[in-house]
Amino acid sequence: MNKHYILASLCVLSLTLTACGSDDDHNDTMVVTPTPEPVPTPTPEPEPVFEPFIYAVKVTNITRGQPLSPLAAMIFNGEYQMPQIGEPASVALEVLAESGDNSQWLQAAMVDEHVYMSTSAEGGPLLPGASTTVMLEVDPGAEVPADMYLGLVSMLANTNDGITMLDATDLAQLQVDESASWTTLSYDTGTELNSESADTIIGPAAAGGLQEGFNAVRDDIVDELRLHSGVISYDDGLMGSALSEAQRFDNPVMRVDITRMQ
Amino acid sequence: MKKLSALASLMMLATVGANAADYTIEVQNLTRSTLFTPLLVAAHSTDSDLFSVGEPATLALQTMAEGGNITPLAAEISDAGGMIVENPAGGLLVAGATTTAMFNNDAAPTNDHLSIVAMLLPTNDGFVGLDSMLLPTEPGTYRYMLKGYDAGTEANNELRGSGAPGEAGMPVPPPLDPLLGTNGTGMPGDAEGFVHIHRGVLGDTDSVAGASDIDATRHRWLNPVARVTITVK
């Protein structure tokens, strides 16, 4: 069987060669007629088109009792900055951190010239222990970006204004089919006092309260992004807290597995 | 044979020399509202260090961790031929703030390990620490997260008190004074006896009584507590 196959291949090869030879012969005998001088016209260089970069970003909620609001994911260049510790939060981040609504955040990303793409994870909150995968695609068109970074942000729903964030993470070193993993820290945006009350927390632990989301008033002890100090909870002595010991958390709070698909 | 070994020595010297570099060390306080006392940034050989996890604290470490005094630790590193940058922030490094220390170890390339410490306030004997990390030598920017440690030399009673080694309670510099409670009865417990990862402070929500003088809504923290960004030139 194998032998037959090889023989067949050889036949095809020799046939091709023969065909080529006869083609050359034909060209040699072709009559060339003089043509008029061509008028020089600017011919545009054909634009090279590159394959899209596609990344599968799997996130896992590794807390005990903090649902994560729908993930906002984005890929950007080195000019873009994710929120920085020590700086006040933008209103778009404040909305995300207090209500879990990432639409303003993504709107801002969409109009930012340094952001290649941005999207939200589908479905509702990511419950403790659960995972979801977001596909991210950057279509480079005619020019491959010099640098690409991944950023992720999501609210810890049973907090006043806590988020988790993957700061600019370099995607350049990731080859096709390669994976990399990170874990993320918890941050306090500093835009709302951490009362932990049922009236001010949107998450399920505050069921029965007003569960207010975004409020433009900034009444935290400092109006700056910092690492989160954790929640205290009613069980640990904070009167008025809607949280039990089960909503406490420690770092890290989310696991991120990135695979470059293409 | 002699010639060969001389040549080998020269080559080794050249290699060591090539590994020295210009370093910019940025330290940022990532906590929500914990203070860092004056930082000690030290480049040293493997012959010295500032602390060892699992071991009892030295008196110099205890002096830093209980009161923020880095003089004895700095002297130990200097005496051993290491390089130090003391108090780059010129005082307390407040939450969210960043300070920068610079050094060049071309003249002493065996000082190729980096250690950083500063006391965490309010704590009894907590400190932010980086323990003898081999310095990168390839030009570039490197980031590290630092944790809070407990020196294990003082009971974590969480009460206003003294910054002197061996004396109970926490030192209270002016910026901290109005933020702490008073008349706490004291958290239970004894000195742990060895350097370990800090378990955090508890605090309470009663500013004029309760067990702790620390405000639970303000001064708790989770690790990490600091980010170090090293730029190698």
Coordinates of C-alpha atoms in Angstrom, one line a residue:
Chain A
M1 CA 0.0 0.0 0.0
N2 CA 2.7 2.4 1.1
K3 CA 4.9 1.5 -1.9
H4 CA 2.1 2.2 -4.4
Y5 CA 1.5 5.5 -2.8
I6 CA 5.2 6.6 -3.1
L7 CA 5.2 5.4 -6.7
A8 CA 2.1 7.4 -7.5
S9 CA 3.8 10.5 -6.0
L10 CA 6.9 10.0 -8.1
C11 CA 4.7 9.8 -11.2
V12 CA 3.0 13.1 -10.4
L13 CA 6.4 14.7 -9.8
S14 CA 7.8 13.5 -13.2
L15 CA 4.7 14.6 -15.0
T16 CA 4.9 18.1 -13.5
L17 CA 8.6 18.3 -14.5
T18 CA 7.7 17.2 -18.0
A19 CA 5.0 19.7 -18.3
C20 CA 7.3 22.5 -17.1
G21 CA 9.8 21.6 -19.7
S22 CA 7.4 21.8 -22.5
D23 CA 6.1 25.1 -21.2
D24 CA 9.6 26.5 -21.4
D25 CA 9.9 25.3 -25.0
H26 CA 6.7 27.1 -25.8
N27 CA 8.0 30.4 -24.4
D28 CA 11.2 30.2 -26.4
T29 CA 9.3 30.2 -29.6
M30 CA 6.9 32.9 -28.6
V31 CA 6.7 36.0 -30.9
V32 CA 7.3 39.2 -29.0
T33 CA 5.6 42.2 -30.4
P34 CA 6.8 45.7 -29.4
T35 CA 4.4 47.5 -27.0
P36 CA 4.1 51.3 -26.4
E37 CA 5.9 52.8 -23.5
P38 CA 3.7 52.4 -20.4
V39 CA 2.5 55.6 -18.8
P40 CA 3.9 55.6 -15.3
T41 CA 1.1 55.4 -12.8
P42 CA 1.5 55.1 -9.1
T43 CA 0.7 51.6 -8.2
P44 CA -0.2 51.1 -4.5
E45 CA 1.8 48.5 -2.6
P46 CA -0.5 45.6 -1.8
E47 CA -1.4 45.9 1.9
P48 CA -0.3 42.9 3.9
V49 CA -3.1 41.4 5.9
F50 CA -2.2 39.6 9.2
E51 CA -4.2 37.0 10.9
P52 CA -6.1 38.2 14.0
F53 CA -4.6 37.5 17.4
I54 CA -7.1 35.5 19.4
Y55 CA -6.8 34.9 23.2
A56 CA -9.0 32.7 25.4
V57 CA -9.1 34.3 28.9
K58 CA -10.5 32.0 31.6
V59 CA -11.2 33.6 34.9
T60 CA -12.0 31.7 38.1
N61 CA -13.5 33.2 41.2
I62 CA -11.4 31.9 44.0
T63 CA -13.1 33.6 47.0
R64 CA -15.5 32.0 49.5
G65 CA -18.3 34.5 49.3
Q66 CA -17.7 37.3 46.9
P67 CA -19.6 37.1 43.5
L68 CA -17.6 38.9 40.8
S69 CA -19.6 41.3 38.5
P70 CA -19.4 40.7 34.8
L71 CA -15.7 40.9 33.8
A72 CA -14.6 43.9 31.7
A73 CA -11.7 42.7 29.5
M74 CA -9.5 44.8 27.2
I75 CA -6.3 44.7 25.1
F76 CA -4.4 47.9 24.7
N77 CA -1.0 49.4 23.9
G78 CA 1.7 50.7 26.2
E79 CA 0.2 54.2 26.2
Y80 CA -2.9 53.1 28.1
Q81 CA -2.9 52.9 31.9
M82 CA -5.1 50.8 34.0
P83 CA -6.2 52.4 37.3
Q84 CA -3.1 53.1 39.5
I85 CA -2.8 52.9 43.3
G86 CA -2.6 56.3 44.8
E87 CA -4.7 58.0 42.2
P88 CA -8.5 58.9 42.4
A89 CA -10.8 56.6 40.5
S90 CA -12.5 57.8 37.3
V91 CA -16.3 58.0 37.4
A92 CA -16.5 55.0 35.1
L93 CA -14.5 53.0 37.5
E94 CA -16.6 54.3 40.4
V95 CA -19.8 53.1 38.7
L96 CA -18.2 49.7 38.1
A97 CA -16.9 49.4 41.7
E98 CA -20.1 50.5 43.4
S99 CA -22.7 48.8 41.1
G100 CA -20.9 46.2 39.0
D101 CA -22.1 47.9 35.8
N102 CA -19.2 47.9 33.4
S103 CA -20.9 49.8 30.5
Q104 CA -19.4 53.2 31.2
W105 CA -16.0 51.6 31.7
L106 CA -16.2 49.8 28.4
Q107 CA -17.6 52.9 26.6
A108 CA -14.6 54.8 27.7
A109 CA -12.3 52.0 26.5
M110 CA -14.1 51.8 23.1
V111 CA -13.3 55.5 22.3
D112 CA -9.7 55.3 23.6
E113 CA -7.2 55.3 20.7
H114 CA -4.8 53.2 22.8
V115 CA -7.3 50.4 23.3
Y116 CA -7.4 47.7 20.5
M117 CA -10.5 45.9 21.8
S118 CA -12.7 45.7 24.9
T119 CA -15.6 43.5 25.8
S120 CA -17.7 42.2 28.7
A121 CA -18.0 38.6 29.8
E122 CA -21.5 37.3 29.1
G123 CA -24.0 36.2 31.7
G124 CA -24.5 37.4 35.2
P125 CA -22.1 37.5 38.2
L126 CA -19.4 34.9 38.4
L127 CA -20.1 33.0 41.6
P128 CA -17.5 31.8 44.1
G129 CA -15.7 28.8 42.6
A130 CA -17.1 29.3 39.1
S131 CA -15.2 30.0 35.9
T132 CA -16.0 31.7 32.7
T133 CA -14.0 32.1 29.4
V134 CA -14.0 35.3 27.3
M135 CA -12.6 35.2 23.8
L136 CA -10.6 38.3 22.9
E137 CA -9.7 39.1 19.3
V138 CA -7.4 41.8 18.0
D139 CA -7.5 42.2 14.2
P140 CA -4.2 43.9 13.3
G141 CA -5.2 44.5 9.7
A142 CA -2.1 45.9 7.9
E143 CA 0.1 46.4 10.9
V144 CA 0.9 44.1 13.8
P145 CA 0.8 46.1 17.0
A146 CA 4.2 46.7 18.6
D147 CA 2.9 45.9 22.0
M148 CA -0.3 44.4 23.4
Y149 CA -1.3 44.3 27.0
L150 CA -4.3 42.6 28.7
G151 CA -6.3 44.4 31.4
L152 CA -9.3 42.9 33.4
V153 CA -11.5 44.5 36.0
S154 CA -14.5 43.2 38.0
M155 CA -16.4 44.2 41.2
L156 CA -16.4 42.2 44.4
A157 CA -20.2 42.3 44.7
N158 CA -20.4 41.9 48.5
T159 CA -18.3 45.0 49.2
N160 CA -19.1 48.7 49.0
D161 CA -16.6 49.5 46.3
G162 CA -14.1 46.7 46.0
I163 CA -12.7 45.5 42.7
T164 CA -10.2 43.0 41.4
M165 CA -8.0 43.9 38.6
L166 CA -5.4 42.5 36.3
D167 CA -3.0 45.4 35.6
A168 CA -1.4 45.7 32.1
T169 CA -0.1 42.2 31.4
D170 CA 2.2 41.7 28.5
L171 CA 0.8 39.4 25.8
A172 CA 3.7 39.8 23.4
Q173 CA 5.7 36.8 24.7
L174 CA 2.7 34.4 24.3
Q175 CA 3.1 32.2 21.2
V176 CA 0.2 30.4 19.6
D177 CA -1.1 27.6 21.8
E178 CA 0.9 28.8 24.8
S179 CA -0.8 29.6 28.1
A180 CA 0.1 31.7 31.1
S181 CA -1.6 32.1 34.5
W182 CA -1.9 34.9 37.0
T183 CA -3.8 35.6 40.1
T184 CA -5.3 39.1 40.9
L185 CA -5.4 41.2 44.1
S186 CA -8.4 43.0 45.6
Y187 CA -8.5 46.9 45.5
D188 CA -10.6 49.5 47.2
T189 CA -11.5 52.4 44.8
G190 CA -11.9 54.7 47.8
T191 CA -15.2 56.1 46.4
E192 CA -17.6 54.8 49.0
L193 CA -17.3 54.4 52.8
N194 CA -17.0 50.7 53.7
S195 CA -20.1 50.6 55.9
E196 CA -20.8 47.1 54.7
S197 CA -24.5 47.9 55.3
A198 CA -27.4 46.2 53.4
D199 CA -28.4 49.6 52.1
T200 CA -25.1 50.2 50.3
I201 CA -23.9 46.8 49.1
I202 CA -25.4 45.4 45.9
G203 CA -24.5 41.8 46.4
P204 CA -26.7 38.9 47.6
A205 CA -25.4 39.2 51.1
A206 CA -27.3 42.5 51.4
A207 CA -30.7 41.1 50.4
G208 CA -33.5 42.9 52.2
G209 CA -31.6 46.2 52.2
L210 CA -31.8 49.1 49.8
Q211 CA -28.8 47.7 47.9
E212 CA -27.8 51.0 46.4
G213 CA -25.4 50.8 43.6
F214 CA -23.7 53.9 42.2
N215 CA -23.8 57.1 44.2
A216 CA -21.7 60.0 43.1
V217 CA -20.9 61.0 46.7
R218 CA -17.3 60.1 47.6
D219 CA -17.3 59.6 51.4
D220 CA -14.6 57.0 51.9
I221 CA -11.7 57.8 54.2
V222 CA -9.5 58.6 51.2
D223 CA -10.5 59.3 47.6
E224 CA -7.8 57.1 46.0
L225 CA -7.3 53.6 44.8
R226 CA -5.6 51.4 47.3
L227 CA -5.3 47.7 48.0
H228 CA -8.3 46.4 49.8
S229 CA -8.1 45.9 53.5
G230 CA -10.7 43.2 53.5
V231 CA -14.2 43.3 55.0
I232 CA -14.8 43.2 58.7
S233 CA -18.2 41.5 58.8
Y234 CA -20.8 41.4 61.5
D235 CA -19.3 38.3 62.8
D236 CA -16.0 40.1 63.5
G237 CA -17.7 43.0 65.3
L238 CA -18.8 45.6 62.8
M239 CA -22.3 46.7 63.9
G240 CA -24.6 47.3 60.9
S241 CA -22.6 45.1 58.6
A242 CA -24.7 42.9 56.3
L243 CA -21.7 40.6 55.8
S244 CA -21.0 37.4 57.7
E245 CA -17.6 35.8 58.1
A246 CA -18.2 34.0 54.8
Q247 CA -17.9 37.2 52.8
R248 CA -14.4 37.8 54.2
F249 CA -11.6 37.3 51.7
D250 CA -7.9 37.4 51.4
N251 CA -5.6 37.9 48.4
P252 CA -5.6 36.7 45.7
V253 CA -9.3 36.7 44.7
M254 CA -9.3 35.7 41.0
R255 CA -7.3 33.3 38.9
V256 CA -6.6 34.1 35.2
D257 CA -5.5 31.6 32.6
I258 CA -4.7 33.0 29.2
T259 CA -4.2 30.9 26.1
R260 CA -3.3 32.3 22.8
M261 CA -5.5 30.5 20.2
Q262 CA -4.2 32.2 17.1
Chain B
M1 CA 49.5 26.4 35.7
K2 CA 50.1 29.7 37.5
K3 CA 49.4 31.7 34.4
L4 CA 46.2 29.8 33.8
S5 CA 44.8 30.4 37.2
A6 CA 45.7 34.1 37.0
L7 CA 43.8 34.3 33.7
A8 CA 40.9 32.5 35.3
S9 CA 40.8 35.0 38.1
L10 CA 40.9 37.9 35.7
M11 CA 38.0 36.4 33.8
M12 CA 36.0 35.9 37.0
L13 CA 36.7 39.5 38.0
A14 CA 35.4 40.7 34.6
T15 CA 32.3 38.6 34.9
V16 CA 31.5 40.0 38.4
G17 CA 32.2 43.5 37.2
A18 CA 29.8 43.1 34.3
N19 CA 27.1 42.1 36.7
A20 CA 27.2 45.4 38.6
A21 CA 24.8 48.1 37.6
D22 CA 22.9 51.3 38.3
Y23 CA 19.8 50.6 40.3
T24 CA 16.7 52.7 40.9
I25 CA 14.5 51.2 43.6
E26 CA 10.9 52.5 43.9
V27 CA 8.9 51.5 46.9
Q28 CA 5.1 52.2 47.0
N29 CA 2.9 51.8 50.0
L30 CA -0.1 49.9 48.7
T31 CA -2.1 49.7 51.9
R32 CA -5.3 51.6 52.6
S33 CA -4.0 53.6 55.5
T34 CA -1.0 52.0 57.1
L35 CA 2.1 54.1 57.5
F36 CA 5.7 53.0 56.7
T37 CA 8.3 54.4 59.1
P38 CA 11.7 55.4 57.4
L39 CA 12.8 52.7 55.0
L40 CA 16.1 51.0 55.0
V41 CA 17.1 49.9 51.5
A42 CA 20.3 47.8 51.5
A43 CA 22.5 46.1 48.9
H44 CA 24.7 43.5 50.4
S45 CA 26.5 40.3 49.9
T46 CA 25.2 36.9 50.9
D47 CA 27.2 37.3 54.1
S48 CA 24.6 39.6 55.7
D49 CA 20.9 40.0 55.8
L50 CA 18.3 42.1 57.7
F51 CA 16.0 39.3 58.9
S52 CA 15.4 35.6 58.6
V53 CA 11.9 34.2 58.5
G54 CA 11.4 31.5 61.2
E55 CA 14.3 32.7 63.2
P56 CA 14.2 34.9 66.4
A57 CA 14.6 38.6 65.5
T58 CA 18.0 40.2 66.2
L59 CA 18.0 43.2 68.6
A60 CA 18.6 45.4 65.5
L61 CA 15.5 44.0 63.8
Q62 CA 13.5 44.3 67.0
T63 CA 14.5 48.0 67.3
M64 CA 13.3 48.6 63.8
A65 CA 10.1 46.6 64.0
E66 CA 8.9 48.0 67.4
G67 CA 9.9 51.6 67.0
G68 CA 10.9 52.3 63.4
N69 CA 14.6 53.0 64.3
I70 CA 16.7 51.7 61.4
T71 CA 20.1 52.9 62.7
P72 CA 21.3 49.6 64.2
L73 CA 20.4 47.6 61.1
A74 CA 22.0 50.2 58.8
A75 CA 25.2 50.1 60.9
E76 CA 25.3 46.3 60.7
I77 CA 25.1 46.4 56.9
S78 CA 27.6 49.2 56.6
D79 CA 30.1 47.4 58.9
A80 CA 29.8 44.3 56.7
G81 CA 30.7 46.3 53.6
G82 CA 27.1 46.6 52.2
M83 CA 25.5 49.7 50.8
I84 CA 22.6 51.5 52.3
V85 CA 20.0 54.1 51.5
E86 CA 18.4 55.3 54.7
N87 CA 15.0 57.1 54.9
P88 CA 14.6 57.9 51.1
A89 CA 11.1 59.3 51.8
G90 CA 12.4 61.7 54.4
G91 CA 10.0 60.5 57.1
L92 CA 6.8 58.5 57.0
L93 CA 5.8 56.9 53.7
V94 CA 2.0 57.3 53.8
A95 CA -0.4 54.9 52.1
G96 CA -0.5 55.2 48.3
A97 CA 2.8 57.2 48.2
T98 CA 6.0 56.2 46.5
T99 CA 9.7 56.8 47.3
T100 CA 12.9 56.2 45.3
A101 CA 16.3 55.0 46.4
M102 CA 19.3 54.8 44.0
F103 CA 22.6 53.1 44.1
N104 CA 25.4 51.8 41.9
N105 CA 27.3 48.7 42.9
D106 CA 30.1 48.9 40.3
A107 CA 32.7 49.5 42.9
A108 CA 31.4 46.7 45.1
P109 CA 29.8 44.1 42.8
T110 CA 29.5 41.5 45.6
N111 CA 26.7 43.7 47.0
D112 CA 24.3 42.0 44.7
H113 CA 21.4 41.2 47.1
L114 CA 18.7 43.6 48.0
S115 CA 16.9 43.9 51.3
I116 CA 14.2 46.4 52.4
V117 CA 12.5 47.0 55.7
A118 CA 10.3 49.6 57.5
M119 CA 7.9 49.3 60.4
L120 CA 4.2 49.2 59.7
L121 CA 2.1 51.6 61.8
P122 CA -0.1 51.0 63.6
T123 CA 1.3 47.6 64.6
N124 CA 3.2 46.5 67.6
D125 CA 6.2 44.9 65.8
G126 CA 5.0 44.5 62.2
F127 CA 7.3 45.5 59.3
V128 CA 7.3 45.4 55.5
G129 CA 10.1 43.3 54.3
L130 CA 12.2 42.1 51.3
D131 CA 14.7 39.5 52.4
S132 CA 18.0 39.2 50.5
M133 CA 16.8 39.0 46.9
L134 CA 19.4 38.6 44.2
L135 CA 19.4 41.8 42.1
P136 CA 18.6 41.5 38.4
T137 CA 21.5 42.6 36.2
E138 CA 19.8 42.7 32.7
P139 CA 18.8 46.2 31.9
G140 CA 15.0 46.6 32.3
T141 CA 12.2 47.1 34.8
Y142 CA 11.2 44.5 37.4
R143 CA 8.3 44.5 39.8
Y144 CA 7.9 42.7 43.1
M145 CA 5.2 42.6 45.8
L146 CA 6.3 42.7 49.5
K147 CA 4.5 41.3 52.4
G148 CA 4.1 42.3 56.0
Y149 CA 6.0 40.4 58.7
D150 CA 5.8 40.2 62.4
A151 CA 9.1 40.4 64.2
G152 CA 7.7 38.1 67.0
T153 CA 9.3 40.3 69.7
E154 CA 6.3 42.0 71.2
A155 CA 2.7 40.9 72.1
N156 CA 0.3 42.4 69.6
N157 CA -1.8 44.2 72.2
E158 CA -2.8 46.9 69.7
L159 CA -2.5 49.6 72.3
R160 CA -0.8 53.0 72.3
G161 CA 2.6 52.7 74.0
S162 CA 6.3 52.7 73.4
G163 CA 8.5 52.4 70.4
A164 CA 11.5 51.3 72.5
P165 CA 12.6 47.7 72.0
G166 CA 11.2 45.5 74.7
E167 CA 8.5 48.0 75.8
A168 CA 4.9 47.3 75.3
G169 CA 2.5 49.1 72.9
M170 CA 2.8 51.0 69.6
P171 CA 4.6 54.2 69.0
V172 CA 2.2 57.0 67.9
P173 CA 3.7 59.6 65.6
P174 CA 1.6 62.8 65.2
P175 CA -0.2 61.9 61.9
L176 CA -1.4 58.7 63.6
D177 CA -2.5 60.2 66.9
P178 CA -6.0 61.5 65.9
L179 CA -6.8 58.2 64.1
L180 CA -6.2 55.8 66.9
G181 CA -8.7 55.0 69.7
T182 CA -7.9 55.3 73.4
N183 CA -8.4 53.4 76.6
G184 CA -8.3 50.0 75.0
T185 CA -8.0 47.1 77.4
G186 CA -5.5 45.2 75.1
M187 CA -5.7 42.2 72.8
P188 CA -4.6 39.0 74.4
G189 CA -1.4 37.2 73.5
D190 CA 2.4 37.1 73.9
A191 CA 5.4 37.7 71.8
E192 CA 5.6 34.9 69.2
G193 CA 9.4 34.5 69.4
F194 CA 10.2 34.2 65.7
V195 CA 9.9 36.3 62.5
H196 CA 6.8 35.3 60.5
I197 CA 4.2 36.5 58.0
H198 CA 2.0 39.0 59.8
R199 CA -1.6 37.9 60.4
G200 CA -2.8 41.4 60.2
V201 CA -4.3 43.6 62.9
L202 CA -7.9 43.2 64.2
G203 CA -8.8 46.6 65.8
D204 CA -12.2 47.4 67.0
T205 CA -14.9 50.0 66.3
D206 CA -14.9 51.6 69.7
S207 CA -12.7 54.7 69.7
V208 CA -12.8 55.3 73.5
A209 CA -12.8 51.8 74.9
G210 CA -12.8 48.2 73.6
A211 CA -9.9 45.8 73.4
S212 CA -7.9 47.6 70.8
D213 CA -6.8 51.2 70.1
I214 CA -6.6 50.3 66.3
D215 CA -9.6 51.3 64.2
A216 CA -10.8 48.2 62.5
T217 CA -12.5 50.2 59.7
R218 CA -9.3 52.0 58.8
H219 CA -6.1 50.2 59.7
R220 CA -6.6 46.5 58.7
W221 CA -4.6 45.3 55.7
L222 CA -4.1 42.2 53.6
N223 CA -0.9 41.2 52.0
P224 CA 0.9 42.4 49.9
V225 CA 1.6 45.8 51.5
A226 CA 4.2 47.3 49.1
R227 CA 5.3 47.2 45.5
V228 CA 9.0 47.5 44.6
T229 CA 9.9 48.5 41.1
I230 CA 13.6 48.0 40.2
T231 CA 15.0 49.7 37.2
V232 CA 18.4 48.4 36.0
K233 CA 20.6 50.5 33.8

